[in-house]
mmCIF file of C-alpha atoms in Angstrom:
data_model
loop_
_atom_site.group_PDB
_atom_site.id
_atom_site.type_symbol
_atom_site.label_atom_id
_atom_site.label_comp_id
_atom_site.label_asym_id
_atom_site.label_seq_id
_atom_site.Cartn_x
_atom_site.Cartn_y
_atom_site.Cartn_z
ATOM 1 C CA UNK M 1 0.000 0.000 0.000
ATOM 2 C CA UNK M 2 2.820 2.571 0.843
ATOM 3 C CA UNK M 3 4.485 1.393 -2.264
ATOM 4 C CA UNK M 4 2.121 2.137 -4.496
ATOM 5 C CA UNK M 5 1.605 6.131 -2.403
ATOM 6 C CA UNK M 6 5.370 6.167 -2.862
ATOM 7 C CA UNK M 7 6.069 5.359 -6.270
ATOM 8 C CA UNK M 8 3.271 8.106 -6.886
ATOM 9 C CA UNK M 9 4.856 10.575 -5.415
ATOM 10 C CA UNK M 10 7.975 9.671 -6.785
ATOM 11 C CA UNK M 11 6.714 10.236 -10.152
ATOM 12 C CA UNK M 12 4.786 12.845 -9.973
ATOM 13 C CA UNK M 13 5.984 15.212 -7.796
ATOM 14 C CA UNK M 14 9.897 15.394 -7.520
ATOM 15 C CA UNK M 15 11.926 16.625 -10.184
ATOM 16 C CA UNK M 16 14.245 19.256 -8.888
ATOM 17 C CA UNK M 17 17.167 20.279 -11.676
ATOM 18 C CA UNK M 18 20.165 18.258 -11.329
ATOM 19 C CA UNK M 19 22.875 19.226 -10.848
ATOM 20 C CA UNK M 20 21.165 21.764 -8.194
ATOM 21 C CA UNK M 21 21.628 25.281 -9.145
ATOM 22 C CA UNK M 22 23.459 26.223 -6.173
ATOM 23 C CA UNK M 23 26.112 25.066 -3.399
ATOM 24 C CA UNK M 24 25.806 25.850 0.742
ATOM 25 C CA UNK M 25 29.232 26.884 1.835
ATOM 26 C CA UNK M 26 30.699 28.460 4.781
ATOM 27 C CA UNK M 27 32.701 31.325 5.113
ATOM 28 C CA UNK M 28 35.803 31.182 6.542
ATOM 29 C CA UNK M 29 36.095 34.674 7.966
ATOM 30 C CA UNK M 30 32.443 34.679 9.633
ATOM 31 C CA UNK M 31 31.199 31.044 9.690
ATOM 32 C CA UNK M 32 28.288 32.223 7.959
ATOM 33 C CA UNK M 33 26.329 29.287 5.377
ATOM 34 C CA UNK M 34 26.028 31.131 1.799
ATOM 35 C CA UNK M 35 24.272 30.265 -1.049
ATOM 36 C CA UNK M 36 26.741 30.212 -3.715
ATOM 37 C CA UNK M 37 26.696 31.748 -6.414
ATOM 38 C CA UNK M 38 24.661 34.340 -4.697
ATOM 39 C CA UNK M 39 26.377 36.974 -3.444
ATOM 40 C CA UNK M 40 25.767 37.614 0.817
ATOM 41 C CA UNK M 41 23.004 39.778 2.181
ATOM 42 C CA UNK M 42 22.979 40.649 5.334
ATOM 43 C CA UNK M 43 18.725 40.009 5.627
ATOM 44 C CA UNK M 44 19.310 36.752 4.341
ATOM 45 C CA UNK M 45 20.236 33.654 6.228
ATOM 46 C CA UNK M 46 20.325 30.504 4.844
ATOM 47 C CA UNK M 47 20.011 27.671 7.063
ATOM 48 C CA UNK M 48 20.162 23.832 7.279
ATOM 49 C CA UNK M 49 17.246 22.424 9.120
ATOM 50 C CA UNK M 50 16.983 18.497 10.348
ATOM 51 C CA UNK M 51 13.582 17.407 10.598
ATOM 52 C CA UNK M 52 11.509 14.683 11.981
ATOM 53 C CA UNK M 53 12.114 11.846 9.493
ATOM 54 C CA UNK M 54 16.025 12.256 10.292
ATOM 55 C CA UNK M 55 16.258 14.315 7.099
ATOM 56 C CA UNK M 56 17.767 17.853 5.742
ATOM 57 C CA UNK M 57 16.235 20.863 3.972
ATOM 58 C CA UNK M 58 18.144 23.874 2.845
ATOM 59 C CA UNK M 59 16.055 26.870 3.921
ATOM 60 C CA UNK M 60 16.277 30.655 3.286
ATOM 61 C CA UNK M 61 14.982 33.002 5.491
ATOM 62 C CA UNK M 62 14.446 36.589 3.948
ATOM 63 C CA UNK M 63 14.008 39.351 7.235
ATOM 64 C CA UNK M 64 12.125 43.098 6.176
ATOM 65 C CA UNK M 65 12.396 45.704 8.749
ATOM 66 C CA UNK M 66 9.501 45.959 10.849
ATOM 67 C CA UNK M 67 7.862 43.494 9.064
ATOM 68 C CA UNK M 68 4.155 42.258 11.054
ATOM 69 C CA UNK M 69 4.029 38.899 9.017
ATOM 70 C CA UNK M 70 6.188 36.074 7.499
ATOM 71 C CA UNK M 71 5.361 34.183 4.890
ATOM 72 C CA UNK M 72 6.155 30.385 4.902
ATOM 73 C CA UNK M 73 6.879 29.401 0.912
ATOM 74 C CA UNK M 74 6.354 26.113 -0.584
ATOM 75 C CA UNK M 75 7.468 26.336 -4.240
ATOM 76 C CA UNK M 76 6.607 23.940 -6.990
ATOM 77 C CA UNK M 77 8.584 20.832 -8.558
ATOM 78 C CA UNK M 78 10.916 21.335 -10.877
ATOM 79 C CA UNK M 79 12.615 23.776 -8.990
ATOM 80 C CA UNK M 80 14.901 24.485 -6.060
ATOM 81 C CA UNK M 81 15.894 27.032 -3.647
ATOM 82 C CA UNK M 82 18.455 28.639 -5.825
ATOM 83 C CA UNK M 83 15.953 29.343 -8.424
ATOM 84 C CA UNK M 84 13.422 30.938 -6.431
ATOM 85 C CA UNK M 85 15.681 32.954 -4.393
ATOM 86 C CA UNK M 86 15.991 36.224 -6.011
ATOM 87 C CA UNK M 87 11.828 35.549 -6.248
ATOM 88 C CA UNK M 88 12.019 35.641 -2.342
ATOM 89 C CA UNK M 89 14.275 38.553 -2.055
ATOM 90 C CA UNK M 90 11.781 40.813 -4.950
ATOM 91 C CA UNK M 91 8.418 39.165 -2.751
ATOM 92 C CA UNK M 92 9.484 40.322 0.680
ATOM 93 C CA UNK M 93 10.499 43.795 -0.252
ATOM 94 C CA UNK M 94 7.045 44.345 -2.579
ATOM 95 C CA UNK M 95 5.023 42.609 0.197
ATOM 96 C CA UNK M 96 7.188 43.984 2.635
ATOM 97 C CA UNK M 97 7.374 40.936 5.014
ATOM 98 C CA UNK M 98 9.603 37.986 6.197
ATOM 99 C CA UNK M 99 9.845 35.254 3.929
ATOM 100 C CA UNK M 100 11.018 31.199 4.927
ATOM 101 C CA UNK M 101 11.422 29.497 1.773
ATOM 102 C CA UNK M 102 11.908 25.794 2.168
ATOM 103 C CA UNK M 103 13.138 22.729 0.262
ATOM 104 C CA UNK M 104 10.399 20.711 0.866
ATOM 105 C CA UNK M 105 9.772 19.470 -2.197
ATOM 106 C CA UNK M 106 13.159 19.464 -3.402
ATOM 107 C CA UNK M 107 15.319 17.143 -1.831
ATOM 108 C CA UNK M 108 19.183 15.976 -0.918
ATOM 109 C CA UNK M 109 19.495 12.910 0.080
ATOM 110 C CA UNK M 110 16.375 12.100 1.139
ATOM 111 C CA UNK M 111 13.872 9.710 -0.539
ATOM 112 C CA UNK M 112 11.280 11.389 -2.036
ATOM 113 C CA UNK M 113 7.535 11.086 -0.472
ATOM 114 C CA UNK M 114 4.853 12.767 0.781
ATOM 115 C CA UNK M 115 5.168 12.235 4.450
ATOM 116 C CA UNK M 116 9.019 13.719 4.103
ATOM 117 C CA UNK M 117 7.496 16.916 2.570
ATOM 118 C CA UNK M 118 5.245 17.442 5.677
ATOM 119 C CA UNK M 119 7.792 16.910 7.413
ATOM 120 C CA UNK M 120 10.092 19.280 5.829
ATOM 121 C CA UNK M 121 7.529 21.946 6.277
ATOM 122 C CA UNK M 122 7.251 21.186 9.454
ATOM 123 C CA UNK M 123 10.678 22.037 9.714
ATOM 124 C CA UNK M 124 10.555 25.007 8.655
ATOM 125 C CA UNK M 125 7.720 26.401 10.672
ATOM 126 C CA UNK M 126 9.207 25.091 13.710
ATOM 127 C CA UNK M 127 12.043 26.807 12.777
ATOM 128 C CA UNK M 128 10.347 30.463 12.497
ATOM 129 C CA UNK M 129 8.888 29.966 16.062
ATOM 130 C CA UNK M 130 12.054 28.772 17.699
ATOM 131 C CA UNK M 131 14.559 30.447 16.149
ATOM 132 C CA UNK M 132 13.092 34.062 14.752
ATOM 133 C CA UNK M 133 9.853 34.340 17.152
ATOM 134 C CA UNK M 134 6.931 34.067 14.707
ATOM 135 C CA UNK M 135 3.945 33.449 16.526
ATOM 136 C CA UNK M 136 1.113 31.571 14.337
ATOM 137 C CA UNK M 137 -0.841 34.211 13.821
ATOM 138 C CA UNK M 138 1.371 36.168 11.876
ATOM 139 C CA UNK M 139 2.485 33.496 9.812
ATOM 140 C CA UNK M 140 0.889 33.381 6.139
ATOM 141 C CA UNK M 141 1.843 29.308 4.509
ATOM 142 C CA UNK M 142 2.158 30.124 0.562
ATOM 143 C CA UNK M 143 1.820 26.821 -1.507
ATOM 144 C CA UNK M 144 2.928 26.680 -5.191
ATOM 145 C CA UNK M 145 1.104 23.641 -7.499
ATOM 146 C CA UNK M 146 2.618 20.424 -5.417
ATOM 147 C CA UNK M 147 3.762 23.234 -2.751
ATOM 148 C CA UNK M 148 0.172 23.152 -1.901
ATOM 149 C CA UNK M 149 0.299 20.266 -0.733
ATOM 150 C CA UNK M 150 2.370 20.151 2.453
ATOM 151 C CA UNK M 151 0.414 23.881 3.294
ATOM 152 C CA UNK M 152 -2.910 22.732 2.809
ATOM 153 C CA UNK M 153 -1.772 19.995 5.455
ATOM 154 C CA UNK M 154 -0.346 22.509 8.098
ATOM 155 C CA UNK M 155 -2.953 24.969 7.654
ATOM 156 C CA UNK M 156 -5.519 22.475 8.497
ATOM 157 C CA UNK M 157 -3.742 21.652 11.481
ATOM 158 C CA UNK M 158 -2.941 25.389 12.726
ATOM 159 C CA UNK M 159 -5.872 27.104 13.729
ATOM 160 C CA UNK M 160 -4.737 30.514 14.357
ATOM 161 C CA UNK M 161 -3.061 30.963 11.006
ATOM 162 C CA UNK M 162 -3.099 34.714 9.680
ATOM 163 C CA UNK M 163 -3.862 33.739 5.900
ATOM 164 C CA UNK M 164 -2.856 30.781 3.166
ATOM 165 C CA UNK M 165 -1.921 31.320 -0.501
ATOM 166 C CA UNK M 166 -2.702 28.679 -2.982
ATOM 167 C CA UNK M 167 -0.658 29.193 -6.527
ATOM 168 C CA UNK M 168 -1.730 27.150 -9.334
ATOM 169 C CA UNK M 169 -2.692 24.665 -6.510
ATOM 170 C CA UNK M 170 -4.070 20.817 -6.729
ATOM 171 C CA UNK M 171 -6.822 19.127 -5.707
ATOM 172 C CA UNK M 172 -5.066 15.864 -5.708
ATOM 173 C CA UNK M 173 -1.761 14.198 -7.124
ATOM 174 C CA UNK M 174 -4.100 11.758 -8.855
ATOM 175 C CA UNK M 175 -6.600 14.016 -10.005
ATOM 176 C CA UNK M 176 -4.189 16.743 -11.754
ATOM 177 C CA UNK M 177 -3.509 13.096 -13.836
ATOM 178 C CA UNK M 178 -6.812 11.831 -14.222
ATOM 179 C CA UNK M 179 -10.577 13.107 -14.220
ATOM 180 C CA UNK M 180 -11.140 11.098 -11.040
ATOM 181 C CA UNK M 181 -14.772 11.940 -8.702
ATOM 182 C CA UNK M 182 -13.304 10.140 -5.708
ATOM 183 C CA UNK M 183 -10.930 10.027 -3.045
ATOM 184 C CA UNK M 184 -8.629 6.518 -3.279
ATOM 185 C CA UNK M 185 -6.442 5.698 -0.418
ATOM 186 C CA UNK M 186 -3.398 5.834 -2.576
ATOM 187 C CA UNK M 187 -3.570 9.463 -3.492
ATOM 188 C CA UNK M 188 -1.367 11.256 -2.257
ATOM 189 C CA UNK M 189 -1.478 15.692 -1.523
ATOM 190 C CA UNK M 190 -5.785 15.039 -1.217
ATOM 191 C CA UNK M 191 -6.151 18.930 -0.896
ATOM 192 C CA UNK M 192 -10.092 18.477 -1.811
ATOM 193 C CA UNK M 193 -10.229 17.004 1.622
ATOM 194 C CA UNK M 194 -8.222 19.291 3.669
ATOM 195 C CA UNK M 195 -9.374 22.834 2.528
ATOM 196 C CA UNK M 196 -12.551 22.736 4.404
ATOM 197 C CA UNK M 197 -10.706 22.439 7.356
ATOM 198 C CA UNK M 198 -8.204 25.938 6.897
ATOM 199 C CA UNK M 199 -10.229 28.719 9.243
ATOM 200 C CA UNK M 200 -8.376 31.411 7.861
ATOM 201 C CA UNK M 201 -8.721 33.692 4.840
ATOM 202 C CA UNK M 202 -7.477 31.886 1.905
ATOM 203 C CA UNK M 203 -6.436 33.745 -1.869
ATOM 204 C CA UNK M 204 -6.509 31.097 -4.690
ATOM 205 C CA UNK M 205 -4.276 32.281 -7.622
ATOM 206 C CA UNK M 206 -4.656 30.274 -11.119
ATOM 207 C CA UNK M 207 -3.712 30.503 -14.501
ATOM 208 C CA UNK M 208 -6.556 30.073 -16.897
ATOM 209 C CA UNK M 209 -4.628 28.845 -19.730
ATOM 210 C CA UNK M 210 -2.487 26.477 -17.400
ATOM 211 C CA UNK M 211 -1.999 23.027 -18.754
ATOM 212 C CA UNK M 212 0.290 21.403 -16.065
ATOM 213 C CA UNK M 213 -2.894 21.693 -13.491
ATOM 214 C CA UNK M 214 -6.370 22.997 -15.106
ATOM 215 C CA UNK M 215 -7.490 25.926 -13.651
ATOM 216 C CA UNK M 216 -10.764 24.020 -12.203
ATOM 217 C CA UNK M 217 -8.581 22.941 -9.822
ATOM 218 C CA UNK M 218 -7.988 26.025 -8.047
ATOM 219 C CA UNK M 219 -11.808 27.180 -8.669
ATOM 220 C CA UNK M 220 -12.905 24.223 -6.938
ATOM 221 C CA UNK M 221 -10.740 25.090 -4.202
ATOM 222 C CA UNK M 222 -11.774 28.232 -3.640
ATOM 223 C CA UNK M 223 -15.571 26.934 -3.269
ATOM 224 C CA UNK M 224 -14.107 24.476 -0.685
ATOM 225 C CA UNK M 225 -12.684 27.379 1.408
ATOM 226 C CA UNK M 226 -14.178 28.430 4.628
ATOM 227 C CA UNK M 227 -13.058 31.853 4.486
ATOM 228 C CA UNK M 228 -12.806 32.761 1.099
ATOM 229 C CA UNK M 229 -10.736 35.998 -0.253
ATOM 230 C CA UNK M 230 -11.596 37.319 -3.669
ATOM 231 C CA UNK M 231 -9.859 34.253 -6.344
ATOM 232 C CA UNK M 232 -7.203 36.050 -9.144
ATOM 233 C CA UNK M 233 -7.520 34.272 -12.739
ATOM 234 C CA UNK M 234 -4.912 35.374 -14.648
ATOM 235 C CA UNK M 235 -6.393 34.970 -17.820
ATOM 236 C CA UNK M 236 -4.100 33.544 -20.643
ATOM 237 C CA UNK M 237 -1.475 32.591 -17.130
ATOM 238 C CA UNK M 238 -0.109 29.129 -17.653
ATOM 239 C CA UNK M 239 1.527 27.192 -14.624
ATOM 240 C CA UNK M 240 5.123 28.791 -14.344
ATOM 241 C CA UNK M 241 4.634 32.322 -15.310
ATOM 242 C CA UNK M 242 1.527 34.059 -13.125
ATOM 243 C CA UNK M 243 4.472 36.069 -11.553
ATOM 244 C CA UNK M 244 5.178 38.166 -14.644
ATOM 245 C CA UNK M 245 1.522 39.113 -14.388
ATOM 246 C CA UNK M 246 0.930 42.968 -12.828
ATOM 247 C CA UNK M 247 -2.178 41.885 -11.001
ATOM 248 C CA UNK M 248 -0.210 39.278 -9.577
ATOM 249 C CA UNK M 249 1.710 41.516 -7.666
ATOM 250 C CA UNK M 250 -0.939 43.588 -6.692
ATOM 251 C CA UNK M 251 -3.599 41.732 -5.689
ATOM 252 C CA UNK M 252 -1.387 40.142 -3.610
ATOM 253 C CA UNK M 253 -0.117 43.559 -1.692
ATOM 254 C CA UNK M 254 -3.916 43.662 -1.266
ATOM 255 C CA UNK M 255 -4.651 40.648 0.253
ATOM 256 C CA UNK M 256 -1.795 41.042 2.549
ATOM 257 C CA UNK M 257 -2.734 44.353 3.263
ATOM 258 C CA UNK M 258 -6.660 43.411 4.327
ATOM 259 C CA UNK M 259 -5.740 40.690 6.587
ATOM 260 C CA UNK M 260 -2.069 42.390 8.276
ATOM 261 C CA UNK M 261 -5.093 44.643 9.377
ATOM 262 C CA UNK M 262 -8.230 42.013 11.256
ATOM 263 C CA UNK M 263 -5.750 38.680 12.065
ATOM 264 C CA UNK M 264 -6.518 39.591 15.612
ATOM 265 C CA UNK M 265 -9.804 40.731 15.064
ATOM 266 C CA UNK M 266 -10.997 37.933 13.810
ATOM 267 C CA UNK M 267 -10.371 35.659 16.924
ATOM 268 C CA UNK M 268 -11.631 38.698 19.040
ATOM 269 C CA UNK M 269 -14.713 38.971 17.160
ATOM 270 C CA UNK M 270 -15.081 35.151 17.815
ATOM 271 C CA UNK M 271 -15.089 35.749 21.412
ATOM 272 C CA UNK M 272 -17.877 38.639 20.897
ATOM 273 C CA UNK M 273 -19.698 36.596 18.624
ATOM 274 C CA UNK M 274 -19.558 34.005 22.048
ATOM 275 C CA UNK M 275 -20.691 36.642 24.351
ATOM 276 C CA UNK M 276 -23.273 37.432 22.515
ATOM 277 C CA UNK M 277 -24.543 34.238 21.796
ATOM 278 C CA UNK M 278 -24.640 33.797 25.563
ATOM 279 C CA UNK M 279 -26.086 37.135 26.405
ATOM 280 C CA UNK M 280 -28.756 35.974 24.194
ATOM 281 C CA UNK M 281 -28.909 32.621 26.090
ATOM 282 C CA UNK M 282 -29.756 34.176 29.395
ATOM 283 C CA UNK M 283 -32.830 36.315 27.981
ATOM 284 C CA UNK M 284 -34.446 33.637 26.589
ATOM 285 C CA UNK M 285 -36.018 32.673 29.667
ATOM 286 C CA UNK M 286 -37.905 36.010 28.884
ATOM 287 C CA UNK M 287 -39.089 35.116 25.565
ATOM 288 C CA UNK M 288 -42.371 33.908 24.556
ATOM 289 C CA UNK M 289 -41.902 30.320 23.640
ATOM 290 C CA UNK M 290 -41.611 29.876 19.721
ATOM 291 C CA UNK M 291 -43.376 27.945 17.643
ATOM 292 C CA UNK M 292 -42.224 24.094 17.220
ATOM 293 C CA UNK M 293 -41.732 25.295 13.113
ATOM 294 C CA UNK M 294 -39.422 27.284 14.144
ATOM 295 C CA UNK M 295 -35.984 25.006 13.619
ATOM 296 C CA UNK M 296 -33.784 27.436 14.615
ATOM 297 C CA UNK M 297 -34.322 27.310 18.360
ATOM 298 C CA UNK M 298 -34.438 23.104 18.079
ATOM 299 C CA UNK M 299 -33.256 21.805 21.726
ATOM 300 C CA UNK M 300 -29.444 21.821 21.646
ATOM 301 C CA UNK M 301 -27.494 19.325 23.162
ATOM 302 C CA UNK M 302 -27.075 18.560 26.522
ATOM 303 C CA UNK M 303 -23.394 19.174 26.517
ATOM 304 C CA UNK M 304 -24.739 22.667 25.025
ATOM 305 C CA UNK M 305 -27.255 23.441 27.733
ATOM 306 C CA UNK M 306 -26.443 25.440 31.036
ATOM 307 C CA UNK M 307 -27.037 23.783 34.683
ATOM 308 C CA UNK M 308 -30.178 24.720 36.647
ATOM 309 C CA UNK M 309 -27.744 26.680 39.000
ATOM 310 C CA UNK M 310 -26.239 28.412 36.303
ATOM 311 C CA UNK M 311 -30.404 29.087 34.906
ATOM 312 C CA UNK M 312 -30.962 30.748 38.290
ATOM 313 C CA UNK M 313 -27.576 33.021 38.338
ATOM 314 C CA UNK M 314 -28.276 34.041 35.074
ATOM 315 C CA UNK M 315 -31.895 34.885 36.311
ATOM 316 C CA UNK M 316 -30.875 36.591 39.324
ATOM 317 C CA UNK M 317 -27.897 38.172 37.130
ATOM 318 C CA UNK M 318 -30.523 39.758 34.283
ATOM 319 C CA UNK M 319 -33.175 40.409 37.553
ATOM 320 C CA UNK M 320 -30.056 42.481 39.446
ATOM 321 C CA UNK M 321 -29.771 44.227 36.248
ATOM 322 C CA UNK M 322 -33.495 45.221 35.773
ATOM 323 C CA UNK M 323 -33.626 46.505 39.393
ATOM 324 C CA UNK M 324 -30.532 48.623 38.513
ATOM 325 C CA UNK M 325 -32.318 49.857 35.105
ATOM 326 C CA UNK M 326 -35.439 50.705 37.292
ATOM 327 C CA UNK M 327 -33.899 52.653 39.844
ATOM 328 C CA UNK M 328 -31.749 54.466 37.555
ATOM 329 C CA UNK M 329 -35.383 55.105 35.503
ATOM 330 C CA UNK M 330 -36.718 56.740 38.704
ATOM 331 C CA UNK M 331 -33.740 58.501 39.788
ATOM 332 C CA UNK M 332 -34.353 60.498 36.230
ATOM 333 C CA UNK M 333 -37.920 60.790 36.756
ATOM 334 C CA UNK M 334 -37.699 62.374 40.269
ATOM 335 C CA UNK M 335 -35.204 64.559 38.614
ATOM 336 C CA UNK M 336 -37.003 65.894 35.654
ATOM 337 C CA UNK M 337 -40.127 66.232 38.128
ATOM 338 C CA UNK M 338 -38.267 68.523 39.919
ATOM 339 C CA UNK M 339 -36.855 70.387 37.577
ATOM 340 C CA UNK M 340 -40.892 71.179 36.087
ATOM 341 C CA UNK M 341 -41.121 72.090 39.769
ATOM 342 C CA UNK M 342 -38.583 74.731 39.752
ATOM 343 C CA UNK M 343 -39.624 75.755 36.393
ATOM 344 C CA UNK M 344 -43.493 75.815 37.357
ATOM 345 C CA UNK M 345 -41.924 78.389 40.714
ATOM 346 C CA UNK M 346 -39.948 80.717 38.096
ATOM 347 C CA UNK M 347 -43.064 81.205 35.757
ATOM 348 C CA UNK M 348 -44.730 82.401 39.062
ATOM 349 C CA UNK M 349 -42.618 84.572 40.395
ATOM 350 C CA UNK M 350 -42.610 85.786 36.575
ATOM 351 C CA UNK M 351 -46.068 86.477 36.906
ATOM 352 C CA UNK M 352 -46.099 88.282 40.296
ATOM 353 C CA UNK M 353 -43.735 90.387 38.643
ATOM 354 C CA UNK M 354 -45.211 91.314 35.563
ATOM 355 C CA UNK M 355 -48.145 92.259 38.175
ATOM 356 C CA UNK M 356 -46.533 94.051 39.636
ATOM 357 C CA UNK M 357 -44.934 96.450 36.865
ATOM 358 C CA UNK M 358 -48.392 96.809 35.066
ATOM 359 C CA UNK M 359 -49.747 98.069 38.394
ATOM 360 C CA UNK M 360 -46.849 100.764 38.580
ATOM 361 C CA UNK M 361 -47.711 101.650 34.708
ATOM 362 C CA UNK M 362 -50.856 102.525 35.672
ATOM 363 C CA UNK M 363 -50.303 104.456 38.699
ATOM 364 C CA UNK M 364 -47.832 106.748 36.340
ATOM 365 C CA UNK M 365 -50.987 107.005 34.264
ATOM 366 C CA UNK M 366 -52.856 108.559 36.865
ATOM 367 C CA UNK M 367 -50.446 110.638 38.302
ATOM 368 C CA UNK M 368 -49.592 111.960 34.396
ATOM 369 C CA UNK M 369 -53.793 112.593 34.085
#
């Protein structure tokens, strides 16, 4: 059964250029890893990173001052870390952002499979906690075609995410190679199955014209997504070249952009959403019963449904607060009798003295006659 996962994923996904397009050395001077034949930058580290499965991955890790969000990159096949990293370098300044791209689909020396990509991922994640301080919810996972895979797999794992990018991404190994309806056990990357299980905002980007992975892929997706962001389809974009696309760039400053600004807010509003749900909870006991039609207030669960001592708090709670309503209700009332009191006493005394000046007009009068 694993042989047959295997020998997929052998085939289908691994085909980084050989011989790779770059060396790790060390300097001799600082002890610093380089990529050669990149020159050094002194935002860029490039790291070695063991994982789980007793493996290696080459790693880059682009810093941008003041940046509020990294971005974990999973590139394609048919490519390695030496191709993409000038793309990393361009990506963090116009997104203006960390990036961690990883070699998780690219390999050593180790045998290539699925489980080593997640793994390898894994890795690399671990490493952006541990070593730079990312906390999850400022982490965005970006998965390229069979990228996608190992990020669909974290994201559905990490609930506190800040955002996922899906690039020309699959719904399946096997169904990128045939028109398959169902789910086999020896499929391998099943990103149809995962997606629905990502809670945060999710972009979809797809070429229309791509022929490696059709397009419906990354429109079915999208549907899948519980928090969907508005889909770019590059029209006439094939499967290695949506970068050289304007609107790439920019819808992605965009998206970045919108959720930089309500990652936080979006848990917080959670908790509202909560409170209010259980404000609304404790006034029910003031409602008029529904109708039985009405399925929306069907009897929950009794793991749902509060104790009969926490029925009376919330009773004496929402009573406590009536009282306090009422006598705050009176307190105004006495006060805006008494103001009609004083203002009933000023019109008096207005009178009496508008008496009194028409009797000394007409006491001139007489004296004038």
């Amino acid at each position: 059964m694993g042989g047959v996962t295997s020998s997929m994923a052998a085939k289908f996904a691994f085909f980084p250029p050989n011989p790779p397009s770059y060396k790790v050395i060390t300097d001799d001077a600082t002890g610093l890893q380089l990529l050669d034949p990149f020159p050094h930058r002194e935002n860029v580290d490039v790291l070695k990173l063991p994982t789980r499965r007793g493996t290696e991955i080459v790693a880059v890790y682009v810093r941008y001052p003041m940046a509020s969000s990294t971005l974990l990159y999973s590139h394609g096949n048919a490519a390695d870390i030496g191709q993409m990293y000038e793309l990393f370098v361009e990506l963090s300044i116009h997104l203006r952002l960390n990036i961690m791209g990883n070699l998780e689909v690219c390999f050593l020396d180790e045998k290539p499979s699925e489980a080593n990509t997640y793994a390898d991922i894994e890795a690399a994640y671990k490493c952006l906690e541990e070593t730079y301080g990312a906390k999850q919810e400022d982490i965005i996972l970006y998965g390229q075609s069979v990228g996608s895979g190992p990020t669909v797999d974290l994201a559905a794992r990490l609930p506190r995410l800040r955002a996922v990018v899906l690039h020309s991404p699959i719904l399946s190994g096997l169904r990128v190679m045939y028109p398959v309806k169902r789910t086999y056990w020896f499929d391998i990357y099943k990103n149809i199955d995962k997606i629905p299980l990502v809670k945060c905002p999710v972009l979809v980007i797809h070429g229309t014209a791509d022929e490696v992975v059709d397009c419906s892929h990354g429109k079915q997706l999208w549907e899948l997504c519980q928090e969907k962001y508005e889909p770019l389809w590059l029209k006439g974009g094939n499967h290695c070249d949506l970068e050289l696309y304007p609107e790439y760039i920019r819808h992605l400053k965009k998206f970045i952009s919108t959720v930089e600004k309500s990652p936080s807010r979006r848990f917080s509003s959670r908790k509202s959403t909560d409170r209010v749900e259980h404000s609304r909870r404790s006034t029910d006991c003031y409602e008029v019963p529904r109708k039985s039609t009405d399925r929306r207030e069907k009897p929950r669960k009794s793991i749902d449904r509060p104790t009969d001592k926490m029925k009376t708090n919330e009773y004496k709670f929402n009573n406590d607060k009536l009282e306090k309503y009422r006598i705050s209700f009176d307190q105004v009332e006495r006060s805006r009798r008494s103001v009609e009191y004083h203002e009933k006493s000023r019109r008096s005394i207005d009178l009496q003295v508008e008496k009194g000046r028409k009797s000394v007009d007409w006491l001139d009068r007489i004296r004038a006659a």
